[in-house]
XYZ file of C-alpha atoms in Angstrom:
496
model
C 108.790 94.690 75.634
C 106.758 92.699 78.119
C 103.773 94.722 80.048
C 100.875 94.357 82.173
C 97.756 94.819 80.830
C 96.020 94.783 84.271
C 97.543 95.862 87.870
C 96.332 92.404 88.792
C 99.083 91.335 86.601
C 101.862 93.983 87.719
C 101.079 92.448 91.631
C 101.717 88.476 90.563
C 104.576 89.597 88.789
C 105.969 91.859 91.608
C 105.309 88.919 93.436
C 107.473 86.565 92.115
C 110.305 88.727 92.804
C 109.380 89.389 96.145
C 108.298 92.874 96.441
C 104.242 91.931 97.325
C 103.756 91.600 101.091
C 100.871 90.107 101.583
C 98.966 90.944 105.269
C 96.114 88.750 106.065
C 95.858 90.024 109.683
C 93.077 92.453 110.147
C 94.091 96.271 109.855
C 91.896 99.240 110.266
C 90.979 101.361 107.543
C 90.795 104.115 109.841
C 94.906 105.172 109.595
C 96.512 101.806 110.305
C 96.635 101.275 106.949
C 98.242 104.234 106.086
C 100.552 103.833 109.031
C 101.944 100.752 107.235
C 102.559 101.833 104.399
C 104.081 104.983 105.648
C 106.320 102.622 106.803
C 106.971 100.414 104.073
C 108.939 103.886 102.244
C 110.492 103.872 105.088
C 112.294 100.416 105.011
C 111.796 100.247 101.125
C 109.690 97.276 102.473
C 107.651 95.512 99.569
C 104.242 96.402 98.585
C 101.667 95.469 101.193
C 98.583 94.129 100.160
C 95.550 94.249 102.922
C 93.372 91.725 102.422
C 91.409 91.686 105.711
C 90.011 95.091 106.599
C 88.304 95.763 109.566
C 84.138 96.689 108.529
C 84.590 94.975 105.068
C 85.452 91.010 105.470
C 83.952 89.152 103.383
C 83.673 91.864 100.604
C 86.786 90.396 98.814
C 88.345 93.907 98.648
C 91.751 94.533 98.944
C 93.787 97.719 99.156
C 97.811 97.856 98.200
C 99.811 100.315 99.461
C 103.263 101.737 97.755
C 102.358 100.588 94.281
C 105.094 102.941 92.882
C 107.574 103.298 95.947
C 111.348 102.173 95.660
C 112.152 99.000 96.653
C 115.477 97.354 98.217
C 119.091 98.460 96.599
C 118.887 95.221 94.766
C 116.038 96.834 91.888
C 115.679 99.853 93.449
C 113.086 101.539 90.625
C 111.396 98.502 89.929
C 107.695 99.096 90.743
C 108.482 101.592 88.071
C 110.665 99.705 85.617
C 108.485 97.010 85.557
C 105.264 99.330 85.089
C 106.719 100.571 81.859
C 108.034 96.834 80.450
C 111.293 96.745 81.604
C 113.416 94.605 83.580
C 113.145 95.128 87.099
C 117.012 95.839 87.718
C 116.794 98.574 85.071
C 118.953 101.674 86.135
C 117.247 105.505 86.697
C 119.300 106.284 82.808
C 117.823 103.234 81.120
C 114.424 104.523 82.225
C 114.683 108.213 81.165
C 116.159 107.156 77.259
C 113.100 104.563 77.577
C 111.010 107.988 78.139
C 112.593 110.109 76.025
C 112.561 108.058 73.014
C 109.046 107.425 72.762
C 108.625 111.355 73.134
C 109.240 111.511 69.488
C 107.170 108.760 67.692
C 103.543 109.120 66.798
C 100.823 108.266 69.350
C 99.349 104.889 69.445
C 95.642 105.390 70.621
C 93.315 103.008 72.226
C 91.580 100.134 70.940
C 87.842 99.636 72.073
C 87.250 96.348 73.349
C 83.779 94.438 73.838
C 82.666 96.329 77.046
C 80.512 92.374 77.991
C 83.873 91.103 78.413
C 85.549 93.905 80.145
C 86.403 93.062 84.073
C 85.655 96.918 85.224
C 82.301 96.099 84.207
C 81.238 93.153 86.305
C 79.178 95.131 88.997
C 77.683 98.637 88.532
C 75.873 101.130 91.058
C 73.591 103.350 89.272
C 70.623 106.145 90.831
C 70.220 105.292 94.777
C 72.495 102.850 94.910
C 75.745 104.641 94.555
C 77.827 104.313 97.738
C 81.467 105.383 97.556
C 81.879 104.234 100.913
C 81.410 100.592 99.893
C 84.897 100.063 99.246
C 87.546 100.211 102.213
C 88.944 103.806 101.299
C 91.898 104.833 104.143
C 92.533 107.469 106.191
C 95.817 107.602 105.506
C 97.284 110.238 107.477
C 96.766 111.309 111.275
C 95.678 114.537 110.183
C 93.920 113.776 107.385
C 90.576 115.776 106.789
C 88.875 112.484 105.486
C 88.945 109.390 103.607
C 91.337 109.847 100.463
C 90.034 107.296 97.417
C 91.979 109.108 94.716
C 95.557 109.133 95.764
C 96.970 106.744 92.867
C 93.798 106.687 89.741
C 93.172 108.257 86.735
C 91.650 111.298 85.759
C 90.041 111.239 82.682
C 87.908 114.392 80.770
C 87.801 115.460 77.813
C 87.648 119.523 75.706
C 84.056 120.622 74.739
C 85.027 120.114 71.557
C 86.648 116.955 71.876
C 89.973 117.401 70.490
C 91.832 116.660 73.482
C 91.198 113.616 76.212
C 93.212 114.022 79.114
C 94.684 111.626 81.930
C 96.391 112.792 85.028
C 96.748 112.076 88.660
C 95.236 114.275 91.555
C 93.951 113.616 95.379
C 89.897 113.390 95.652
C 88.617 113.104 99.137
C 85.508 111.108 99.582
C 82.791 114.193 101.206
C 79.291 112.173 100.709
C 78.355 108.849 99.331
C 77.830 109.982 95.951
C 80.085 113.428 95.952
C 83.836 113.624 95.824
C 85.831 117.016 97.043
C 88.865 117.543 94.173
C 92.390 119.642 94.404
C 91.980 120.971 91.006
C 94.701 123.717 90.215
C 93.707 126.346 87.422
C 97.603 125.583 85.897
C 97.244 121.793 85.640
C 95.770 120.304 82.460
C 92.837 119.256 84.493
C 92.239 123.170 85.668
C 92.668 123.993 81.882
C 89.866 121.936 80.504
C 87.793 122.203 83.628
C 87.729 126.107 82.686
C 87.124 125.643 79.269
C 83.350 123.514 80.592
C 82.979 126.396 82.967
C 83.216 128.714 80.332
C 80.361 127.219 78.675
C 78.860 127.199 82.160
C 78.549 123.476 81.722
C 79.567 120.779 84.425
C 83.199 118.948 83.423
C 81.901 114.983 82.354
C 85.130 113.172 84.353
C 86.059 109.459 84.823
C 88.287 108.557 87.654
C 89.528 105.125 86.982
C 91.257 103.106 89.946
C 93.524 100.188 89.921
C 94.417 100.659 86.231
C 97.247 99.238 84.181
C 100.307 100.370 86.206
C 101.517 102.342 83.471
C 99.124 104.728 83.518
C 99.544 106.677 86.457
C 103.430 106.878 85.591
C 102.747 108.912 81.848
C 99.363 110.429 84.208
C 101.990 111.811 86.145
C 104.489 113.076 83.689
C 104.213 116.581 82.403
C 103.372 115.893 78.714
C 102.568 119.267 76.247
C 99.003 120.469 76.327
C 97.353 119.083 73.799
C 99.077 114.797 73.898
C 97.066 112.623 75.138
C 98.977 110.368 77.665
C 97.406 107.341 76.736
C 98.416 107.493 73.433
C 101.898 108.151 74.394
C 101.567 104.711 76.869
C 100.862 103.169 74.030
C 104.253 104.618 72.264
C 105.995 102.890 74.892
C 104.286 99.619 74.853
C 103.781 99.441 71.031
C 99.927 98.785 70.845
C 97.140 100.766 72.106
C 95.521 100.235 75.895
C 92.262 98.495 75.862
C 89.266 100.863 76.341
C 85.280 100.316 76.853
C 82.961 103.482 77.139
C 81.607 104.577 80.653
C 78.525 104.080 81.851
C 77.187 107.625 82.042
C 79.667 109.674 80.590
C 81.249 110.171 77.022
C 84.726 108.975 77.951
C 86.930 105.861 77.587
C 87.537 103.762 80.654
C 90.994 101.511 81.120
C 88.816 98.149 80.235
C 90.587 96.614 83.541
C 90.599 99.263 85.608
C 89.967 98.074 89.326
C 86.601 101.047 90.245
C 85.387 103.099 87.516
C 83.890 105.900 89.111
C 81.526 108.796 86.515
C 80.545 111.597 86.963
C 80.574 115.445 86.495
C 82.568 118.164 88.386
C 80.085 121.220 88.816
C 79.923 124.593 87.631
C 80.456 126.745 90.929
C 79.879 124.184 93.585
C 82.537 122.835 96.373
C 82.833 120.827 99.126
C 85.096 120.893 102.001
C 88.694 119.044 101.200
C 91.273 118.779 103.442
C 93.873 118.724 105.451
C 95.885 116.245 103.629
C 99.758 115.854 104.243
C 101.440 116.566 100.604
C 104.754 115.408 98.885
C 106.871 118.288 100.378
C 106.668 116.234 103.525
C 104.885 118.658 106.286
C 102.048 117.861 108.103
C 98.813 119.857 106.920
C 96.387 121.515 109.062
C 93.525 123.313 106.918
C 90.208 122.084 105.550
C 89.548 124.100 102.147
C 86.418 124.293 99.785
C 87.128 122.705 96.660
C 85.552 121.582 93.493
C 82.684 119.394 93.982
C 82.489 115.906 92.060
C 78.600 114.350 91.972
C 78.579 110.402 91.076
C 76.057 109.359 88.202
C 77.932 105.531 88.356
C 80.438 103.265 89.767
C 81.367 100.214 87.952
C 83.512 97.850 89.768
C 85.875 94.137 89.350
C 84.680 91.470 91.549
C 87.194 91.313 94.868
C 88.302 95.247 93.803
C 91.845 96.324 94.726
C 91.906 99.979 95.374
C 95.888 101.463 95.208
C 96.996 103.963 98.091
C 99.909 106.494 98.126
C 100.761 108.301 101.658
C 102.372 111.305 100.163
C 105.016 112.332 102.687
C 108.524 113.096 103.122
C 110.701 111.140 100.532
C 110.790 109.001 99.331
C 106.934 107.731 98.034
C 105.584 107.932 94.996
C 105.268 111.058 94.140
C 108.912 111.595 93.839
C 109.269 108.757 91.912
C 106.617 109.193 89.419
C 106.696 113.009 89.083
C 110.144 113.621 89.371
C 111.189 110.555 87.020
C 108.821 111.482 84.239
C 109.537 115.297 84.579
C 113.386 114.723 84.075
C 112.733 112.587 81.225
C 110.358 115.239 79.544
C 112.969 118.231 80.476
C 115.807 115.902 78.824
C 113.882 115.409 76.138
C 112.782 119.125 75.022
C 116.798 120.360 76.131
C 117.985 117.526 73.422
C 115.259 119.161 70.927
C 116.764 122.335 71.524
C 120.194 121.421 70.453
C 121.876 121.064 73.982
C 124.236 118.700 74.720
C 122.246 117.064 77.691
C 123.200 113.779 78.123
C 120.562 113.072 81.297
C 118.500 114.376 84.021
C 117.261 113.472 87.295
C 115.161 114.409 90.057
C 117.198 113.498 93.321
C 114.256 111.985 95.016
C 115.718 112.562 98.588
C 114.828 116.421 98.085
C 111.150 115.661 97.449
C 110.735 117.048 93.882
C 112.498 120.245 95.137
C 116.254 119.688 93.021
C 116.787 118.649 89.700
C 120.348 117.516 88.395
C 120.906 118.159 84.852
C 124.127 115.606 83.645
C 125.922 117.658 80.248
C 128.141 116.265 77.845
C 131.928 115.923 79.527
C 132.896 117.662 76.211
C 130.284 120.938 76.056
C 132.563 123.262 75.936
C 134.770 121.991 72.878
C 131.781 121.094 71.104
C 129.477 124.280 71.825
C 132.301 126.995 72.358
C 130.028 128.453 75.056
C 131.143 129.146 78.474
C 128.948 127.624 82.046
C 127.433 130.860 82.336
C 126.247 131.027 78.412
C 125.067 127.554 78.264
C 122.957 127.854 81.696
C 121.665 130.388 80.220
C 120.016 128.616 77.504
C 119.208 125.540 79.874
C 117.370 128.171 81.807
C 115.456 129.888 78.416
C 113.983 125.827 77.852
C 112.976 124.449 81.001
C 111.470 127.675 82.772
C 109.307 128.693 80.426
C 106.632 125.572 81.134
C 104.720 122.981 83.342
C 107.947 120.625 83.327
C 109.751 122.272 85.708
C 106.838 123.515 88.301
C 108.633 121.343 90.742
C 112.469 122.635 90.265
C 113.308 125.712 92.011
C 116.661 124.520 92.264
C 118.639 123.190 89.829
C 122.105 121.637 89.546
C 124.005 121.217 86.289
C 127.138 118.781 86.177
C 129.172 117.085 83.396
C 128.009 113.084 82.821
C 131.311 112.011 85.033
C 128.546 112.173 87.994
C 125.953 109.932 88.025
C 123.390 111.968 88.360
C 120.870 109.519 89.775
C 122.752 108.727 92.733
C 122.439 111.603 95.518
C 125.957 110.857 96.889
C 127.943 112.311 94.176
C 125.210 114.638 93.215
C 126.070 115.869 97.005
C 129.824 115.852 96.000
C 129.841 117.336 92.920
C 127.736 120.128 94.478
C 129.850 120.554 97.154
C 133.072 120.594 95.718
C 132.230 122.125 91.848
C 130.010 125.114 92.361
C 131.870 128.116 93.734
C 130.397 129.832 96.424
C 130.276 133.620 94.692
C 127.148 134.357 93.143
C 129.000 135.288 90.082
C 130.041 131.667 89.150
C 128.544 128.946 91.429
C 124.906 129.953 90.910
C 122.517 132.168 88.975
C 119.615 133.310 89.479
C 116.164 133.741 86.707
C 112.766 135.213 86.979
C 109.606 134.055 88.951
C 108.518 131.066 86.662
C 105.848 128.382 86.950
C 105.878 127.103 90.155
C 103.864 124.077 92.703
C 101.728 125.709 95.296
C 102.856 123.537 98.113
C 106.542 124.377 98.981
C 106.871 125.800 102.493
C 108.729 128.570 102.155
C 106.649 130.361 99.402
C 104.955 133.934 100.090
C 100.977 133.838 99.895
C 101.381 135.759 97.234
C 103.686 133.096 95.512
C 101.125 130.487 96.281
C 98.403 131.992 94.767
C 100.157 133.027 91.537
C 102.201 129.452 90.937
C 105.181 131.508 90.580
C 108.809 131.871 92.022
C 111.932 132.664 91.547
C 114.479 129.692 90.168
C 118.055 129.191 90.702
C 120.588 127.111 88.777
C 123.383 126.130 90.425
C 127.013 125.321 88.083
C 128.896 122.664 88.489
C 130.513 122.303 85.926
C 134.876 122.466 85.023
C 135.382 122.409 81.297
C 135.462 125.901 80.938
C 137.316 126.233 84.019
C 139.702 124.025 83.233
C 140.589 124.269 79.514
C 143.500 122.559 79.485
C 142.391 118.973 81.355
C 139.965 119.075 84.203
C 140.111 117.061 87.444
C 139.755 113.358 87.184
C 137.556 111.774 89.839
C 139.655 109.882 91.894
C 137.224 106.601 91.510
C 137.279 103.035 91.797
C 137.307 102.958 87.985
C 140.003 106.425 87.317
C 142.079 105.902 90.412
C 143.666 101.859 89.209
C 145.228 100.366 86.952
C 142.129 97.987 85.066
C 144.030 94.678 86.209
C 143.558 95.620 89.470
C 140.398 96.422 88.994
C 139.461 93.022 87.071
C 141.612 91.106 90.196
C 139.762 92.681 93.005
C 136.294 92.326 91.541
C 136.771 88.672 90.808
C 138.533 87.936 94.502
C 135.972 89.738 96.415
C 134.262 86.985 97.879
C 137.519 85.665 98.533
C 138.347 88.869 100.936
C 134.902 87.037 102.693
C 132.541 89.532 101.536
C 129.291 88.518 100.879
């Protein structure tokens, strides 16, 4: 399995299939940038890389926009594929058994490297001399509350006692020159080991790496069991560990070619003004909270620095991709330990981390002797009871004659399989562990990270016992030679 050790690798190889747009003109840090890329989801454009922004020419920095997005029809997920070492035409499936399998081999940890040689490590701001606004950090949104330099990096802390190292993905606004302002939910693995400092009424040591190995913020994003350590499990997938080098100020490892390396600690009680910032359920925010405060003790950075930026919107950005492709693949993977017959699932990106499809065996019912009802049931009993669901309060479960990843038949199967009395088509579980930021939760909800969740069935077999109805596709509804014929003539009909 081939993978990039550096995201200056990922962009020459994205390049050479084209999905790196490179823009030379001068753009504006001040939402222009964001503006572009907001646009780039839009046309599932390539990857723009700024390379002239206005305020820092001559500094060598870059910014790239979309690092994660979908790209054209042609290798739709392959930002992502390729992030993880596969090809870059590699289907939604291939990725999740990719996932899944690596779920249940022993971690690989990281191998220290000599931190002389390391490229994160070729310019350092210590004391006075910190200055996060040296680097050309967007506004990214119209609305935004400030400049956003932690939309795509790593988060990296560590337990007091220093069993467990975490690495996940959250926004950090830029407040001062040396203080960031950081969403930090109590229910997130961050929250948890942030409390656990707090406890000790000691400051949280953190590391946010930027512009890391693009595999990183993919397992960063995915919602791994308390306790695993995602870059172990990164280096599962890639079959050696990442390269590491210490920080500067801090007792934590640092992605040896991470982009910025910025230390620090958050505080005890203090906060600083974050916000508004336009999230993934795709509304437009309009309030400025106090959140925890980040102070700077160091900032290491590559010569020529390329700083990543996500505009979290309405689908489909990365968010959806990232979250909802890693969540399905850790859901699939503790429904398969539980002795389901799951045979994939899927977050329907269109419905911005909001639906998950869940595909079943076509032969459950003969194989499990349970009816819709009973095996929803147990569905329900695995993935509500933890983080990997927080962002499905609806559910749909279909036999694997759908392909789940594609939101046309998800729509049809949905449409046409699940009856419309509550009884049958959909049931209905307990307030479970749920994201803050959907629009139609209570305050209450909110505050609590908990809702109600709904599962929606879809499925025949135990409807129709005796043979259930056959999709009438290209592949069921013709005989294979005419299949084979018009396949091989269809250029000859003049398409393209």
């Amino acid at each position: 399995m081939t993978h990039f050790k550096s995201l200056r690798e990922f962009i020459a190889a994205l390049d050479e299939i084209g999905e790196i747009q490179r823009i030379d003109a001068e753009v504006d840090w001040d939402l222009e940038i964001g503006a572009v890329i907001r646009h780039s989801y839009d046309l599932r454009a390539p990857a723009p890389l700024f390379t002239n922004i206005a305020g820092y020419q001559g500094t060598g920095f870059r910014v790239l926009g979309a690092p994660g997005a979908l790209s054209s029809p042609e290798h739709q997920l392959a930002r992502f594929a390729m992030a993880l070492g596969l090809p870059a035409d590699a289907h939604g499936r291939q990725i999740i058994e990719t996932l899944v399998a690596a779920r249940s081999r022993p971690g690989i940890p990281p191998v220290p490297v000599d931190r002389g040689t390391a490229p994160c490590k070729q310019n350092i701001m210590l004391g006075n001399d910190i200055d996060l606004y040296r680097f050309p950090t967007p506004r990214l949104h119209g609305h935004d509350g400030g400049r956003y330099i932690q939309t795509f990096g790593m988060n990296i802390v560590r337990t007091p006692d220093g069993s467990w190292t975490n690495w996940s993905v959250n926004r950090m606004m830029i407040s001062d020159k040396n203080t960031l302002a950081c969403l930090i939910a109590d229910t997130q693995h961050l929250g948890v080991i942030r409390a656990q400092w707090a406890a000790l009424g000691q400051p949280m040591p953190i590391v946010l790496a930027i512009g890391v190995q693009p595999g990183l913020p993919l397992v960063g994003g995915m919602p791994l069991p308390q306790g695993v350590d995602e870059s172990h499990y990164l280096g599962v997938i890639f079959g050696e560990g990442i390269e590491v080098v210490p920080a500067e100020t801090v007792d934590l490892p640092v992605p040896a070619t991470a982009e910025i390396v910025i230390e620090g600690h958050i505080a005890v009680d203090e906060t600083a003004m974050e916000g508004p910032y336009s999230e993934f359920p795709g509304y437009i925010a309009t309030e400025a909270t106090p959140k925890k405060a980040f102070h700077v003790s160091a900032i290491t950075y590559r010569d020529e620095a390329i700083l990543p930026a996500v505009v979290a919107g309405p689908p489909t950005e990365e968010n959806h991709v990232i979250i909802g492709t890693t969540s399905a693949a850790e859901i699939c993977y503790e429904l398969r330990a539980a002795g389901l017959p799951i045979s994939s699932a899927w977050y329907n990106t269109e419905a911005a981390l909001h639906w998950l499809t869940i595909g079943v065996a076509a032969d459950w019912h003969e194989t499990t002797g349970m009816g819709s009802h009973e095996l929803i049931d147990e569905i329900a009993a695995v993935i509500f009871r933890g983080k990997p669901s927080v962002h499905a309060p609806k559910t749909l479960v279909v036999e694997d004659d759908v392909d789940i990843t594609r939101i046309d038949e998800v729509v049809w199967a949905f449409a046409t399989r699940s009856h419309p009395d509550l009884s049958r088509g959909e049931f209905h579980y307990p307030p479970a562990l749920s994201d803050s930021l959907a629009i139609y939760l209570s305050d209450e909800e909110k505050h609590s990270f908990r809702t109600g969740k709904v599962i929606y069935n879809c499925l025949l077999a135990d409807l129709y016992p005796d043979g259930r109805p056959i999709k009438g596709s290209f592949e069921n509804g013709w005989p294979q030679e005419i299949q084979d014929r018009v396949l091989a003539d269809w250029q000859k009909y003049g398409y393209r």
